[in-house]
Structure formats: C-alpha cells, structure tokens
Amino acid sequence: MELSIVIPTYNERDNVVAIASRIQASLPAGTGYEILFVDDSSDDTPEILKQLDKKDSHVRWFHRSNRRGLAQAVAEGIEASDSEYIIVMDADLQHPPEILPLIVERLRQYDVVIPSRFIPGGSDGGLNGWRKLVSWVARKLANLAIRRLRDISDATSGYFGLRRAVVDHIRLEPVGWKILLEILVKGKYRTVHELPYSFAVRDQGVSKMCLREQWNYLRHVARLLWTSPQDMRFILFCLIGAIGVVVNMKLLNFFINLGLWGDLQASCMASFLAMVHNFLLNNWLTWRDRSLAPGSLIKRFPPYLMVSCLGILVTGLTAKGFTLLGWDIYAGQFAGIVAAACWSFTLNNRWVWLLPAPSCEPAKLVVTQESVLEKVIDETVL
Ligand code: UDP
Ligand code: MG
C-alpha cells in the first residue's frame, strides 16, 4: 500500500461518511490507499464507522476506549499503518481532501509536506478571531523556542504528510494535540515543503479545542525544548548570566565589607570572579556535550574572557547610543544587555566551544514553500 490517511475522530458522526467519499473522489483511480480512522468517540460514531468499513474497502478503523489525547491517537494510527506515505488530517472537512494528490506528489520529492494556512495563497478563514490569536501566539512561541521550527510557517498544522522513514525508529510521546511538533522535533528528515491551502469552516459538529489543551500545548513545547540540547543552550546561557549578576553583587558586597580594596578594585575583582563562575557553569551545563576534551578548560578560558569583555563594550556602546539619541539610559543599558547576550552566545557557540570538524550541529534542514496553489495544481494534476 502506498498511502495511509490517518484521521482521528472524536464524536464526528456527521462527518465520517462525507470525508471518506470526498477522499475517494479526490484521489486518482488506482491509488493504493487506506483511510484509517482512530476513534475516541463517546457517541455512535463507531457504529457509523462499522457500516462504512463494510461498504468501503479502503476504510479501516479502531476504537480506543481510554482516550489519551488527539496527538497520541494519531501516533497510534501511524504505528498501526505500514504504507510508504502517511497523511494526517482532521475528520471535520476543515482540511480539503482535494489537495491530497498534490501532497502525495510532493512526498515523492520531500520528506515532510505541510499544507500551510500562512504562506501566500493560504488562509485560516475557518477560525474565529480569538482562535486565530491563540493559534498565532502558539505558533510564534514554538518558532521562537525551537530552532528546527523557525522557518516553518505552520508547524502546528493538523494536516500534513510524511514519509514513513521520518518516524521509523523514533518514540512519539506527544502531550495534547500537536503531533506535528513532536514529529518535526524528533523525526529524521532533511527536507520540509509547505504548500498553501484554505482552512475551511467546520460544517457539522463542534470543535473540541479547550483551555486544557492550550495548557497541554505549553507543556508539550517545554518538554520538547528540554530534550533538545541545541535549543536549551541559549536559555541555559541566559539563566547562568542572570545568576552571574547575583554572584557579582554578592562578591562586590563581600569585598567592600572586607575593606582591603578601593571601590574600583572591588568592582573589577567581583566582575572577574563572576565571569569565572559563569565560564565554569557554561562549560559544565550549556556546552556540556562539547566540553570533554582534556585541557579544554584552560584553553577555552582566555577566548571566553575576551568575548565577555567585548559584551561589556557592546552594552556600553548601546547605552551611549541611546543617550546620544536623547533616549533613556536604562532602556539603553537593557537593550545593550540583550544585544550582548546574543552576541556573546553566538561567539561562544561558534568559536569558544566549537569542536573540531565534523561539525557538532546536525545537517542543515531545507524548508521550501510553494507559491500559488492553483498554478501548481494546473502543472501537476491536469
Ligand atoms: N479529535 C480527536 N480527539 C480529541 C479531540 C479531537 O480525535 O480528543 C479529532 C476531531 O474529531 C477532529 C480533529 O481531531 O477530527 C480536530 O478536532 P477539532 O475539529 O475539534 O479541532 P479544531 O479544528 O477546532 O482545532
Ligand atoms: Mg476542526
């Protein structure tokens, strides 16, 4: 079988027959496909699926009696299928089945194919204003937190296709709804292709999105972040920097009370020791996967010190720039600290803690986006 279409259903009695027939009408005759409904319903959807299964040889389904979330349902559906390509979509016809042939076509070239609401030619007209805002915040948060998602416009889509190799031999343990996030963070793939589509208005039944699922989303992103050393680095670096400020202040207080040095000497000594403290913590935590080489601690300290001193210069210049423009110096200092943190992090990552080749970062991910859907359909299908 070439294609499995995995569809999670929760009380979709009025939609399952319609989606099965629209899928059949959309796929070219002779396509080897199955529709696998993963059903968590508490209404009579299972009865309707049983009838559908009898009538339509492409339909398969199973019921889960203890519901454990939408994403987990999809993960079980993927596991229960064995075709080369997998497409996941909702049952409520908000995801148009008419672009299925195009997704399959693109899967021959790309590892992951995501119909996107947010590239030119796409639209999320099927959501109301509030849901649009929540969805925007959720997407931006994931894009910002997880580097692999940065160039993907619709990483929270419930409509996507992938080659089986992407999820073979990985453990999917999603929390909540967004299985695509889990796959994009843990999966093995090199190319992602997005194509525009219009998210339709739900015709029958009601949405099951609720506040608890938004909380689960935050838990899911935090968990994915925690398991990704690359993405944790910047957060650890900033946290250590913040702890370093407290250490610096405490040391300054200690040296002043000691009464051995003047203010300037006490301040410089406190800053130097705080830098040593930050260096050791960064070596031990932030770049722990690159800090094993013998003698590396001694070798890395001078360039680290240099980067940190340049950071102080960046902060000073930014604060000065603000005052020259007539703006508040505290705002300038804060902007400078943010700029210096980014600057120092980048230099530390690419220079101070750089490992000799082969590169410590994974191979580059290529994300492409299709321009105008109608045009592409013309070229590929007609
Ligand atoms: N769904 C599910 N289990 C759940 C919640 C939803 O299988 O716990 C299914 C639902 O039947 C639909 C899809 O997931 O096929 C998307 O759900 P919904 O339309 O309620 O979400 P929305 O489109 O409003 O985000
Ligand atoms: Mg829906």
Coordinates of N, CA and C and ligand atoms in Angstrom, one line a residue, residues 7-12 38 40 67 69-70 73 89-92 94 127 131 177-178 199 202 206-209 213, ligand 1:
I7 N -6.9 9.5 10.3 CA -7.9 10.5 10.7 C -8.4 10.3 12.1
P8 N -8.0 11.1 13.1 CA -8.5 11.0 14.4 C -10.0 11.5 14.5
T9 N -10.8 10.7 15.2 CA -12.2 11.1 15.3 C -12.7 11.1 16.8
Y10 N -13.3 12.2 17.1 CA -14.0 12.2 18.4 C -15.4 12.8 18.2
N11 N -16.4 12.0 18.3 CA -17.8 12.4 18.1 C -17.9 13.1 16.7
E12 N -17.6 12.4 15.7 CA -17.7 13.0 14.3 C -18.8 12.3 13.5
V38 N -8.9 6.7 13.7 CA -8.6 6.3 15.0 C -9.7 7.0 15.9
D40 N -12.0 7.9 19.1 CA -12.1 8.1 20.6 C -13.5 8.4 21.0
R67 N -9.5 7.3 26.2 CA -9.0 8.5 25.4 C -7.8 9.1 26.0
G69 N -5.9 11.7 24.4 CA -5.5 12.9 23.6 C -5.3 12.7 22.1
L70 N -5.6 13.7 21.4 CA -5.6 13.7 19.9 C -4.2 13.3 19.3
A73 N -3.6 9.7 19.7 CA -4.4 8.9 18.8 C -3.7 8.8 17.4
M89 N -5.0 14.0 8.7 CA -5.9 15.1 8.5 C -7.1 15.0 9.5
D90 N -7.8 16.1 9.7 CA -9.0 16.1 10.6 C -10.2 15.5 9.9
A91 N -11.2 15.0 10.7 CA -12.4 14.4 10.1 C -13.4 15.4 9.7
D92 N -13.3 16.7 10.2 CA -14.4 17.6 10.1 C -14.5 18.4 8.8
Q94 N -12.4 20.4 7.6 CA -11.7 21.7 7.5 C -10.4 21.6 6.7
L127 N -11.1 29.7 11.2 CA -11.1 30.0 12.7 C -11.7 31.4 13.0
R131 N -9.6 32.4 18.2 CA -8.8 31.2 17.9 C -7.6 31.6 17.0
W177 N -2.3 17.9 21.6 CA -2.9 17.8 20.3 C -1.9 17.8 19.2
K178 N -0.7 18.5 19.4 CA 0.1 18.8 18.2 C 1.1 17.8 17.9
F199 N -8.0 26.8 5.0 CA -8.6 26.1 6.1 C -10.1 26.4 6.1
R202 N -15.7 24.7 9.9 CA -16.3 23.4 10.2 C -17.8 23.4 9.9
V206 N -19.0 20.0 16.6 CA -18.4 21.2 17.2 C -16.9 20.9 17.5
S207 N -16.1 22.0 17.6 CA -14.7 21.9 17.9 C -14.5 21.4 19.3
K208 N -13.4 20.6 19.5 CA -13.2 20.1 20.8 C -12.0 20.8 21.5
M209 N -11.5 21.9 20.9 CA -10.4 22.7 21.5 C -10.9 23.3 22.8
E213 N -6.3 22.1 26.6 CA -5.4 21.7 25.5 C -4.4 22.8 25.2
Ligands
UDP1 N1 -10.2 14.8 17.9 C1 -9.9 13.6 18.5 N2 -9.7 13.5 19.8 C2 -9.9 14.6 20.6 C3 -10.2 15.9 20.0 C4 -10.4 16.0 18.7 O1 -9.8 12.6 17.8 O2 -9.7 14.5 21.8 C5 -10.4 14.9 16.4 C6 -11.7 15.6 15.9 O3 -12.7 14.6 15.8 C7 -11.2 16.2 14.6 C8 -9.8 16.6 14.8 O4 -9.4 15.8 16.0 O5 -11.2 15.2 13.6 C9 -9.7 18.1 15.1 O6 -10.5 18.4 16.2 P1 -11.4 19.8 16.2 O7 -12.0 20.0 14.9 O8 -12.3 19.7 17.4 O9 -10.3 20.9 16.4 P2 -10.1 22.3 15.8 O10 -10.2 22.1 14.3 O11 -11.2 23.1 16.3 O12 -8.7 22.8 16.2

